[in-house]
Coordinates of C-alpha atoms in Angstrom, one line a residue:
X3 CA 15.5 13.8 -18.0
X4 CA 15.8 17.4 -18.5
X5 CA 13.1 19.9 -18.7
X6 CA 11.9 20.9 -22.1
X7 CA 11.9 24.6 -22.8
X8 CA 8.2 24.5 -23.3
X9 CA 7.5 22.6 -19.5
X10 CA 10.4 25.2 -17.9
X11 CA 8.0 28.3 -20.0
X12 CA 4.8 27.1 -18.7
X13 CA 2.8 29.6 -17.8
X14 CA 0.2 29.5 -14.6
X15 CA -3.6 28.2 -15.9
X16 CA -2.2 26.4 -18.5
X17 CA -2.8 22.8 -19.3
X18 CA 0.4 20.4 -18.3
X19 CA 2.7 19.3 -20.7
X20 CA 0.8 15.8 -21.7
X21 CA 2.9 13.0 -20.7
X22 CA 3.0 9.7 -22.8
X23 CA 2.2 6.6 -21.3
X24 CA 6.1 5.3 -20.9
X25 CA 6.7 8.8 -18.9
X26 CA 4.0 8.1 -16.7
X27 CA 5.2 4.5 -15.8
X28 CA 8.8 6.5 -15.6
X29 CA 7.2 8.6 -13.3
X30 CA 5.5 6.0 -10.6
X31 CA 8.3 3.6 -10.9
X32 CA 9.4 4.5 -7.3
X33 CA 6.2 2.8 -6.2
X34 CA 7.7 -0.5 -7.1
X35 CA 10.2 0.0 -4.5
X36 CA 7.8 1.5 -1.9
X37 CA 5.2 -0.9 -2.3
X38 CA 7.7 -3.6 -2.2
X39 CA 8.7 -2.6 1.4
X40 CA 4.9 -2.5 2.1
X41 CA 4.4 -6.1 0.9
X42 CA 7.3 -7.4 2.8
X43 CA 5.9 -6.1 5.6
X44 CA 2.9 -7.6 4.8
X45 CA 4.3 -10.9 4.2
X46 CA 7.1 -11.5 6.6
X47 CA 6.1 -9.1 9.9
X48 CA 3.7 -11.5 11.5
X49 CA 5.8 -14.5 10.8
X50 CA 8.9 -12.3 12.4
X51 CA 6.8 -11.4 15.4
X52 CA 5.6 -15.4 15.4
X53 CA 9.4 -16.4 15.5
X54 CA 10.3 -14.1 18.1
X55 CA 7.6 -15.2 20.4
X56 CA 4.4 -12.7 19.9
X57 CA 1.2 -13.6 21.4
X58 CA -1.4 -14.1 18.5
X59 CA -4.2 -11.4 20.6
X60 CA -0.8 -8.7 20.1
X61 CA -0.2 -8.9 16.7
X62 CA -2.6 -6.1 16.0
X63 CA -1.2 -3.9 18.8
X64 CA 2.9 -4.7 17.9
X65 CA 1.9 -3.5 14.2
X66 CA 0.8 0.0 15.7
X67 CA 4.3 1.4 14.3
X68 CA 2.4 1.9 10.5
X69 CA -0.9 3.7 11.5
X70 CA 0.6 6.1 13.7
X71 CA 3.4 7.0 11.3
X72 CA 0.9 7.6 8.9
X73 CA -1.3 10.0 11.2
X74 CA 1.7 11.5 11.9
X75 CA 3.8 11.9 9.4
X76 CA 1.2 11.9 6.1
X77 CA -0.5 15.2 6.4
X78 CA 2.5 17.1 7.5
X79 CA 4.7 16.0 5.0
X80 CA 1.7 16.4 3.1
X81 CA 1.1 20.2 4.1
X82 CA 4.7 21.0 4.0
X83 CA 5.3 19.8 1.0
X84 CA 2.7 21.6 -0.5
X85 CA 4.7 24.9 1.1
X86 CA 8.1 23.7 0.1
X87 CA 10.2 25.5 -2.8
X88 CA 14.0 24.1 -3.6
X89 CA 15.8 23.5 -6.5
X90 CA 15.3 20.1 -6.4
X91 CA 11.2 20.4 -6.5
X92 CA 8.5 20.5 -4.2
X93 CA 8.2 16.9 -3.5
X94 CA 11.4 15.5 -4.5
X95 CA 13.5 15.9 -1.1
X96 CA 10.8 13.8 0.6
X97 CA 10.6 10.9 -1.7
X98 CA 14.6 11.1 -1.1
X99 CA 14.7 11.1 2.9
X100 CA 12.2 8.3 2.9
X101 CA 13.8 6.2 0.1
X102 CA 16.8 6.1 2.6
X103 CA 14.8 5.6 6.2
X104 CA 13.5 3.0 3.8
X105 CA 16.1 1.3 2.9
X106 CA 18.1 0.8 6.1
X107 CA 14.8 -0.4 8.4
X108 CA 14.7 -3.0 5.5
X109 CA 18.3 -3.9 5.8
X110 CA 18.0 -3.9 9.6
X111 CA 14.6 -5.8 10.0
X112 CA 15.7 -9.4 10.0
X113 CA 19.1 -8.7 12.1
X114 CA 16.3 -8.3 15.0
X115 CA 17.3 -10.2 18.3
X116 CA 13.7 -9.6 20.5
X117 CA 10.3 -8.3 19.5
X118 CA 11.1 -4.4 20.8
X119 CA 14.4 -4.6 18.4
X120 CA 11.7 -5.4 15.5
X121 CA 8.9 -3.2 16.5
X122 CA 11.5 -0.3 16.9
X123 CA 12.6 -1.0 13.4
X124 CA 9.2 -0.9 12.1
X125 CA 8.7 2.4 13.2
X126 CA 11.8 3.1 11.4
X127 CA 10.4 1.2 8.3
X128 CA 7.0 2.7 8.5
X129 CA 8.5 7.1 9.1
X130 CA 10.6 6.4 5.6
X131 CA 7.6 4.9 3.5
X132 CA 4.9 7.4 5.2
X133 CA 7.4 10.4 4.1
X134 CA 7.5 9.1 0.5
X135 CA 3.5 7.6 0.3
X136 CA 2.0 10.9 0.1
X137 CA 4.1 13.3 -1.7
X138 CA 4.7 10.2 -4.5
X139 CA 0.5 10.8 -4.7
X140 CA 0.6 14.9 -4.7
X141 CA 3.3 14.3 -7.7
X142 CA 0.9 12.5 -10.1
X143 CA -1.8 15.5 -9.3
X144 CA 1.2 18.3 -10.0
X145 CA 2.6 16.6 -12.9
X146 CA -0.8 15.7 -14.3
X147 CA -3.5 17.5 -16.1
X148 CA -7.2 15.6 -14.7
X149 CA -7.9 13.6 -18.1
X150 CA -4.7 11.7 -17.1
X151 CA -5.1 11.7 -13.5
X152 CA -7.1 8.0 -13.2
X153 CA -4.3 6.4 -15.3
X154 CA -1.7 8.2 -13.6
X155 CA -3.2 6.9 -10.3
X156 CA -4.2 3.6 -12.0
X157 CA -0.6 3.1 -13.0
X158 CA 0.6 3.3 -9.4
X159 CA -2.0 1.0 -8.0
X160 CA -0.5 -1.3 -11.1
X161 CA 3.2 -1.2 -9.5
X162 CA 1.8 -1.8 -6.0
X163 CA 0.3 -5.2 -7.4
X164 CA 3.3 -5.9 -9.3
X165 CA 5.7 -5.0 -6.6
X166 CA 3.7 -6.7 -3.8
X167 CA 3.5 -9.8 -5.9
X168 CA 7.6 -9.8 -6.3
X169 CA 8.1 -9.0 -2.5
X170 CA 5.6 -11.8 -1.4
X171 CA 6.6 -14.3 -3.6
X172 CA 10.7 -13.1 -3.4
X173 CA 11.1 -16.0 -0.7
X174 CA 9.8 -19.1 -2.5
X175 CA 11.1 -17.6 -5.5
X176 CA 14.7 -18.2 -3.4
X177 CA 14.3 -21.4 -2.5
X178 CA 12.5 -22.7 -5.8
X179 CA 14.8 -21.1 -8.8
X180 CA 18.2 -20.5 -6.2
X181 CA 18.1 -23.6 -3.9
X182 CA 18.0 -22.0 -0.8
X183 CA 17.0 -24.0 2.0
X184 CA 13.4 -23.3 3.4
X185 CA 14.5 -24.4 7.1
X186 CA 17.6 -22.8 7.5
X187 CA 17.2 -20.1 10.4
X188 CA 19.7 -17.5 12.4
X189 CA 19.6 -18.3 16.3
X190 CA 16.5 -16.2 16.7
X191 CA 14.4 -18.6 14.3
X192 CA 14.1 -15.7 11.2
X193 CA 15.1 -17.8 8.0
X194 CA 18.4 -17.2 5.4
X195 CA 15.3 -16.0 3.1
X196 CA 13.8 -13.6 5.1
X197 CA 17.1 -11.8 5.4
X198 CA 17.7 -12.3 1.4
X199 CA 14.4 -11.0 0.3
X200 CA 14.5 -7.8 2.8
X201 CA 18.5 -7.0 1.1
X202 CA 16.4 -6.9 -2.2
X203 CA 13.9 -4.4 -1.1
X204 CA 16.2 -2.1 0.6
X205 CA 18.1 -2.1 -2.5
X206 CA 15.1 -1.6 -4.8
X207 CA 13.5 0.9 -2.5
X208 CA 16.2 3.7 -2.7
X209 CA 16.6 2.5 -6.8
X210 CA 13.3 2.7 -7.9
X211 CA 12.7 6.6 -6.5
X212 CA 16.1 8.0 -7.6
X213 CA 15.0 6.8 -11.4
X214 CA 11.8 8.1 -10.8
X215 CA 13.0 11.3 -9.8
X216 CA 15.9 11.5 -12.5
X217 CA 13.8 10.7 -15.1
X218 CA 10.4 12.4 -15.0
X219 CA 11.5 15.9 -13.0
X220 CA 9.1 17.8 -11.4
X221 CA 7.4 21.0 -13.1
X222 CA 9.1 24.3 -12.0
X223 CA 6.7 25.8 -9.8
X224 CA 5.2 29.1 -11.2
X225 CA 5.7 32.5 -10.5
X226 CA 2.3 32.4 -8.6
X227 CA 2.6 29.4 -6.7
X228 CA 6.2 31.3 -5.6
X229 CA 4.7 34.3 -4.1
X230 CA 1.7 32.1 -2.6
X231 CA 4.4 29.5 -1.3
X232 CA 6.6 32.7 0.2
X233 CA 3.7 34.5 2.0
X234 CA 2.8 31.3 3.6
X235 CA 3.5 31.0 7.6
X236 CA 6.3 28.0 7.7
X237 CA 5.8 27.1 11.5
X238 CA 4.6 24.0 13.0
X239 CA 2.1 26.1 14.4
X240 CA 0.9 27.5 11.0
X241 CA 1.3 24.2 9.1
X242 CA -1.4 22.5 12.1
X243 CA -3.5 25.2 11.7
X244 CA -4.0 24.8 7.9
X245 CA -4.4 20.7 8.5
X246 CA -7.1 22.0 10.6
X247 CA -8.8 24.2 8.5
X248 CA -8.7 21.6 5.6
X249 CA -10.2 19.1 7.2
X250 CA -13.3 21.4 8.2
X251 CA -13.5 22.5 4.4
X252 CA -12.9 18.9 3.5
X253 CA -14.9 18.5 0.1
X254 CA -18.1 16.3 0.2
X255 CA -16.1 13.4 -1.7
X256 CA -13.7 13.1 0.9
X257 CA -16.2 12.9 3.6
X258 CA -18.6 10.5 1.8
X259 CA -15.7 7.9 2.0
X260 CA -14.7 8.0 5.5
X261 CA -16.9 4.8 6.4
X262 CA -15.8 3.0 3.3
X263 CA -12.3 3.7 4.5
X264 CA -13.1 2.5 8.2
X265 CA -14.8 -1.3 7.1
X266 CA -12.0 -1.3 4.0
X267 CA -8.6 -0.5 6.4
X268 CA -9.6 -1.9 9.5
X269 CA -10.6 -5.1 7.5
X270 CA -7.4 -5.7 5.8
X271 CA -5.4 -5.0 8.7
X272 CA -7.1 -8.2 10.2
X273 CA -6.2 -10.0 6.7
X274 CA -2.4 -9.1 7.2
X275 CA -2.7 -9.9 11.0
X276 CA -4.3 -13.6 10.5
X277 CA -4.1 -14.6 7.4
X278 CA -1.1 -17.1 7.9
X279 CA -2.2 -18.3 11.2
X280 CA -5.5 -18.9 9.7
X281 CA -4.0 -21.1 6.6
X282 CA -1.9 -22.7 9.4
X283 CA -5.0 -24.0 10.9
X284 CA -7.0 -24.9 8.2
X285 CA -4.9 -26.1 5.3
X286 CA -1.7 -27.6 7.4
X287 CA -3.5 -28.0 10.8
X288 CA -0.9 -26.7 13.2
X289 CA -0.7 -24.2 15.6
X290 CA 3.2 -24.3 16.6
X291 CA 5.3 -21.4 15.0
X292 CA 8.4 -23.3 15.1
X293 CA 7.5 -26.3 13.1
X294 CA 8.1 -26.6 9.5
X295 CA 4.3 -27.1 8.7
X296 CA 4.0 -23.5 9.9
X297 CA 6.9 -22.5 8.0
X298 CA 5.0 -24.0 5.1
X299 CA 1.8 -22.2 5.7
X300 CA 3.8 -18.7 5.7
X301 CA 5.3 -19.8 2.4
X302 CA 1.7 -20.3 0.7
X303 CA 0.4 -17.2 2.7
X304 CA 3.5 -15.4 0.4
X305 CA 2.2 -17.4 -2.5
X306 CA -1.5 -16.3 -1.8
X307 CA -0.7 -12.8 -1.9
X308 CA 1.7 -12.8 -4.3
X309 CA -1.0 -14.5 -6.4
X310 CA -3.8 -12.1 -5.8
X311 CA -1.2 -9.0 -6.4
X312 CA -0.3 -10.7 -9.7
X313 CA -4.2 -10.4 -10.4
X314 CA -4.4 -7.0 -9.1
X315 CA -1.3 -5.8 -11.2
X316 CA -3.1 -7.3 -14.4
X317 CA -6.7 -6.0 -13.4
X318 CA -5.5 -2.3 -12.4
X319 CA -5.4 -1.7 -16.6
X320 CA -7.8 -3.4 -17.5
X321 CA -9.8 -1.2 -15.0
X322 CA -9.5 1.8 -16.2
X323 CA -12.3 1.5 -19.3
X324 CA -14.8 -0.2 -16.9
X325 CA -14.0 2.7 -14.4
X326 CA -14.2 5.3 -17.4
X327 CA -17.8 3.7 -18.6
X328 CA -19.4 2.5 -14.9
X329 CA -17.5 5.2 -12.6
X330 CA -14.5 5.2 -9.8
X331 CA -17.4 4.7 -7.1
X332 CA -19.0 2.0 -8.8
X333 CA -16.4 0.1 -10.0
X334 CA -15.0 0.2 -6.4
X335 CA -18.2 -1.0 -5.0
X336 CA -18.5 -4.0 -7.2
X337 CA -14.5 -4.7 -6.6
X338 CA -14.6 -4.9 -2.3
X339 CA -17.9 -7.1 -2.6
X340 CA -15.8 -9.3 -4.4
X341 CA -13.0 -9.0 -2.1
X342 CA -15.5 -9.4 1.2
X343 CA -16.8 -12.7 -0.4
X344 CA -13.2 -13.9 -1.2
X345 CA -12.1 -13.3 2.6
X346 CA -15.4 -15.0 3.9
X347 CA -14.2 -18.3 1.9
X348 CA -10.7 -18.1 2.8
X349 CA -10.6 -19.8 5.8
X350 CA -13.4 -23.0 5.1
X351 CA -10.6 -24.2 2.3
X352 CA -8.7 -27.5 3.8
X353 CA -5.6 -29.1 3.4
X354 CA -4.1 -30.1 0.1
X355 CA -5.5 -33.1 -1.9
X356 CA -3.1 -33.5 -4.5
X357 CA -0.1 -32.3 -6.5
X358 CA 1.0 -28.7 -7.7
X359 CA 0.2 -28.4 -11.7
X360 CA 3.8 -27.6 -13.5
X361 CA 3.0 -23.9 -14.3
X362 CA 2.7 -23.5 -9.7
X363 CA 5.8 -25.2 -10.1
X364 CA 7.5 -23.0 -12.1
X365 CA 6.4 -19.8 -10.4
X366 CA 8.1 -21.1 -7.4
X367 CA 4.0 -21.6 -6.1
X368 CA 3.7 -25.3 -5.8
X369 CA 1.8 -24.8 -2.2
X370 CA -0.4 -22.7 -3.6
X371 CA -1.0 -24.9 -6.3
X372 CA -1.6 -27.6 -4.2
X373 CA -4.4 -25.8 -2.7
X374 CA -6.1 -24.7 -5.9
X375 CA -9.5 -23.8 -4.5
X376 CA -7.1 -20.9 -2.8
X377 CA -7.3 -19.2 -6.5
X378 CA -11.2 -18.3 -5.9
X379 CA -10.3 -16.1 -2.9
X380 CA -7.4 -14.8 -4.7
X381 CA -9.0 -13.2 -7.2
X382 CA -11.6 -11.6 -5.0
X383 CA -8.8 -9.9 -3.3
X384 CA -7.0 -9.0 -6.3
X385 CA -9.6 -7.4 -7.7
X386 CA -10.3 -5.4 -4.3
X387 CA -6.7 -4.8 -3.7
X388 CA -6.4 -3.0 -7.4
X389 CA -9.0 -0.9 -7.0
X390 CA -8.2 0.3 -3.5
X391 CA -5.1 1.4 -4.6
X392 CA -6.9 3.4 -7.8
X393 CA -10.4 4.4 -7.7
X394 CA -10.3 6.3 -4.3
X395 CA -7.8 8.3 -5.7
X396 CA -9.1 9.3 -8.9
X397 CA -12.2 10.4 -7.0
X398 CA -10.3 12.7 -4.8
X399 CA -8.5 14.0 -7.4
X400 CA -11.4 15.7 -8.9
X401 CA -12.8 16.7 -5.9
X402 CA -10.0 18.5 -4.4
X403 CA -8.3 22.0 -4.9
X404 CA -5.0 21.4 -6.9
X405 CA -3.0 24.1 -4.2
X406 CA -3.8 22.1 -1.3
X407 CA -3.2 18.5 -3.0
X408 CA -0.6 17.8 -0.8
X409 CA -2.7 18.0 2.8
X410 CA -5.4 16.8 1.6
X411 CA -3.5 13.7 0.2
X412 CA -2.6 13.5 3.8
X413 CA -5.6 14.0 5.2
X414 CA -6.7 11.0 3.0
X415 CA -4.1 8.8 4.3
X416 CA -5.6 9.8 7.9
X417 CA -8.6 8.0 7.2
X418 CA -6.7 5.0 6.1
X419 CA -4.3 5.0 9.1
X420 CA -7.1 5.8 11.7
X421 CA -8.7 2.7 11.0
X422 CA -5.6 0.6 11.4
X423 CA -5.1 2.2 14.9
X424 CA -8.2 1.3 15.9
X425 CA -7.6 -2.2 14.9
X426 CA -4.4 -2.0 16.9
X427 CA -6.1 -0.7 19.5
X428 CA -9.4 -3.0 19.9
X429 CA -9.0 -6.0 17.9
X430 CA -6.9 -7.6 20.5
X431 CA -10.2 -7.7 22.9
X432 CA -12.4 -8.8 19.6
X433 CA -10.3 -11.8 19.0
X434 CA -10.0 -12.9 22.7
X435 CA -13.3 -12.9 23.7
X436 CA -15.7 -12.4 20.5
X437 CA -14.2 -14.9 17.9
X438 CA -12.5 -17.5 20.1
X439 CA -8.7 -16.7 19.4
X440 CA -9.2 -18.6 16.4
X441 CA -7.5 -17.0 13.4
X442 CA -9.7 -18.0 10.8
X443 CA -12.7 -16.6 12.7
X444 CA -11.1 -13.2 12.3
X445 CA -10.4 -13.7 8.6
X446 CA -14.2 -14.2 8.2
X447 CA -15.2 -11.2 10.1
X448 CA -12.7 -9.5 7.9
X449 CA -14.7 -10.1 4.9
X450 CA -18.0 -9.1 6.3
X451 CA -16.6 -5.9 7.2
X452 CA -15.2 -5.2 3.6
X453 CA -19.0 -6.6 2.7
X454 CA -19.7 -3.5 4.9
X455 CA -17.3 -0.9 3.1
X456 CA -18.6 -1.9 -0.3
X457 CA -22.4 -0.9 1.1
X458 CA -21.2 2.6 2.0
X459 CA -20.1 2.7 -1.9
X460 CA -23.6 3.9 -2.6
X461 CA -23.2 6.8 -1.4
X462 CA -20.2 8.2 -3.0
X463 CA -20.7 10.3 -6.2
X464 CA -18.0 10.3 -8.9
X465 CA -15.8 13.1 -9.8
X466 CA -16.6 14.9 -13.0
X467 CA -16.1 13.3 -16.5
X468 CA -12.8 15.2 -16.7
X469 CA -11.1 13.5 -14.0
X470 CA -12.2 10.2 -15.1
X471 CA -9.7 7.8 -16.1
X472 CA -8.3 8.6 -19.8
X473 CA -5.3 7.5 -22.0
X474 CA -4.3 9.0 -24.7

């Protein structure tokens, strides 16, 4: 889409051209592709490691690959974004170099022959979709002017419950509506729809951001923001140094949700760690990764998240008046309680007792309809799951100075990342000799620690009624 004469005149201090509510789903469309490489990795990457022969006490450590992208890559992409100036935009060549490290760990992933081929890979996987994450959040704060930065953000955590719901449910969705067969596995155990449903994301992945980026174009940065962006030092060095500086001048927001991010990250990493070996258990009683009941319980684990992403998707609108009336901080409390509880009831539900109703059916869920007390957990996690990927946002977004969006949208991701190395780095220890090696011990020590993150909640002020969440 091209530029308007009155967005190419804009002058600096001036409110943003207001974007319609189609532009602004235009805009965030990428995340559909990004999130749904997150939520095949989600999905798919324990069962992968399971196949390949993982320990259950390494799965934590052999996921390492995301949280140390993310420290790594986030708030220097982050800061150097914020410093770069090409024709193409500020943020636009990094969505662009991750779509496409994106896209081919995707297309590679299920081709792997040993566990080090697929850990190597995620580490590719993970360096494309941490170079995208944080620029794709800098862009709504550029394009945006604060009355539309909650739906902005709102709308992205809407495509990450809509795209994690496609990607989780993508394999039962190819053996229910396409007749692929469930059991059907390469030499190294991975399945025909593993390798299907991570084709479909690599493809989406480098789609999605090139529409994105076609049809909602960046702003042209100002005159000001020139001069500021061409007296700034371009080294490593200099770009450190100001990562440094921002996080000692990090506002009070920011720092009021650091513990809320530790109990919230390091919680669902054990949720994405366990939660299929803990349904294994407990709804198909099996432990053995190469039987079919296993391969069951991954397919309703897909169907579980799929389910509560569905539910997320739908309640990430439907959000945004409750968060406008009760405030971001609030609302975000109320949501991770709900999530904790669901987490803490997840693993006491037991095997099936009956048939899937026809609408499970349909959606290519009839495990999880078959196991309809799963639904109460699922909305928990929905709920939680939506507002993670909102509220946070919209209260950094008013708390933060709009020239240093983009390393402090980094630094942000460092407190979501730091969490999920610590979990790679401890919870290995925790589960061997605190909870018993028993997954569905972990998935209810998950829950109490999102109990924990909601607590912190009370502490967190809102950002002012202008950066509230607003359509118009």
């Amino acid at each position: 889409m091209a530029l308007s004469a009155p967005e190419a005149m804009r002058p600096h201090g001036q409110r943003k051209p207001h974007l319609s509510l189609l532009r602004i789903i235009e805009m965030n469309l990428g995340f559909l592709g990004l999130q749904f490489s997150f939520g095949l990795q989600q999905g798919n990457m324990v069962p992968i490691y399971s196949w390949l022969g993982a320990d259950e006490a390494s799965l934590p450590l052999l996921q390492l690959a995301g949280p140390m992208t993310g420290l790594l890559i986030q708030p220097l992409v982050g800061a150097l974004s914020d410093r770069t100036d090409t024709r193409f935009g500020r943020r636009t060549p990094y969505f662009l170099i991750g779509a496409v490290l994106c896209s081919l760990g995707l297309f590679l992933m299920p081709h792997s022959s040993s566990l080090l081929m697929a850990a190597s890979l995620l580490w590719l996987l993970d360096a494309g979709n941490n170079t995208t994450m944080e620029p794709y959040r800098a862009y709504v704060s550029d394009r945006l002017n604060p009355d539309q930065h909650g739906i902005g953000f709102l709308s992205q955590s809407a495509f990450t419950g809509l795209a994690q719901f496609l990607a989780f449910l993508s394999p039962s969705i190819l053996v229910y509506w396409f007749g692929f067969d469930r059991n059907a596995v390469d030499e190294h155990n991975i399945p025909t729809i593993t390798h299907v449903s991570f084709l479909i994301g690599a493809v989406l992945s480098i789609t999605t951001i090139g529409w994105s980026v076609l049809r909602v174009r960046e702003l042209p940065t100002t005159e000001e923001d020139k001069a500021r962006i061409a007296a700034a030092p371009k080294s490593l060095g200099a770009t450190l140094a100001e990562i440094g500086q921002a996080i000692v001048e990090m506002p009070k927001a920011m720092r009021q949700m650091a513990w809320m991010s530790l109990f919230q990250w390091y919680g669902f990493s054990i949720y994405w760690s366990y939660a299929s070996l803990s349904l294994a258990r407990s709804a198909f009683g099996t432990a053995d990764k190469t039987s079919a009941a296993f391969r069951d319980a991954v397919l309703t684990t897909q169907q579980l998240g799929a389910f509560y992403n569905l539910l997320g998707f739908i309640a990430a609108f439907a959000m945004v008046p409750v968060a406008r009336r009760l405030g971001a901080s609030l609302t975000h409390m109320a949501c991770l309680a709900l999530c904790g509880l669901g987490m803490v009831a997840l693993p006491g539900i037991g095997p099936s007792t009956g048939g899937a109703p026809a609408i499970f059916t349909a959606m290519a869920m009839p495990e999880l309809g078959s196991h309809l007390a799963l639904l109460i957990p699922a909305l928990g996690l929905g709920l939680g799951w939506a507002s993670i990927m909102g509220n946070p946002y919209v209260i950094l977004a008013g708390s933060i100075p709009p020239e240093r969006t983009g390393v402090y949208m980094g630094i942000f991701n460092m407190m979501i990342v730091i969490p999920m190395l610590i979990n790679g780095l401890t919870f290995g220890w925790i589960y061997n000799h605190v909870l018993g090696h028993d997954p569905r011990h972990a998935i209810t020590f998950a829950g109490g620690l999102l109990l924990c993150a909601a607590a912190t909640m009370f502490w967190v002020k809102n950002p002012n009624a202008a950066e509230t969440p607003h359509v118009a």
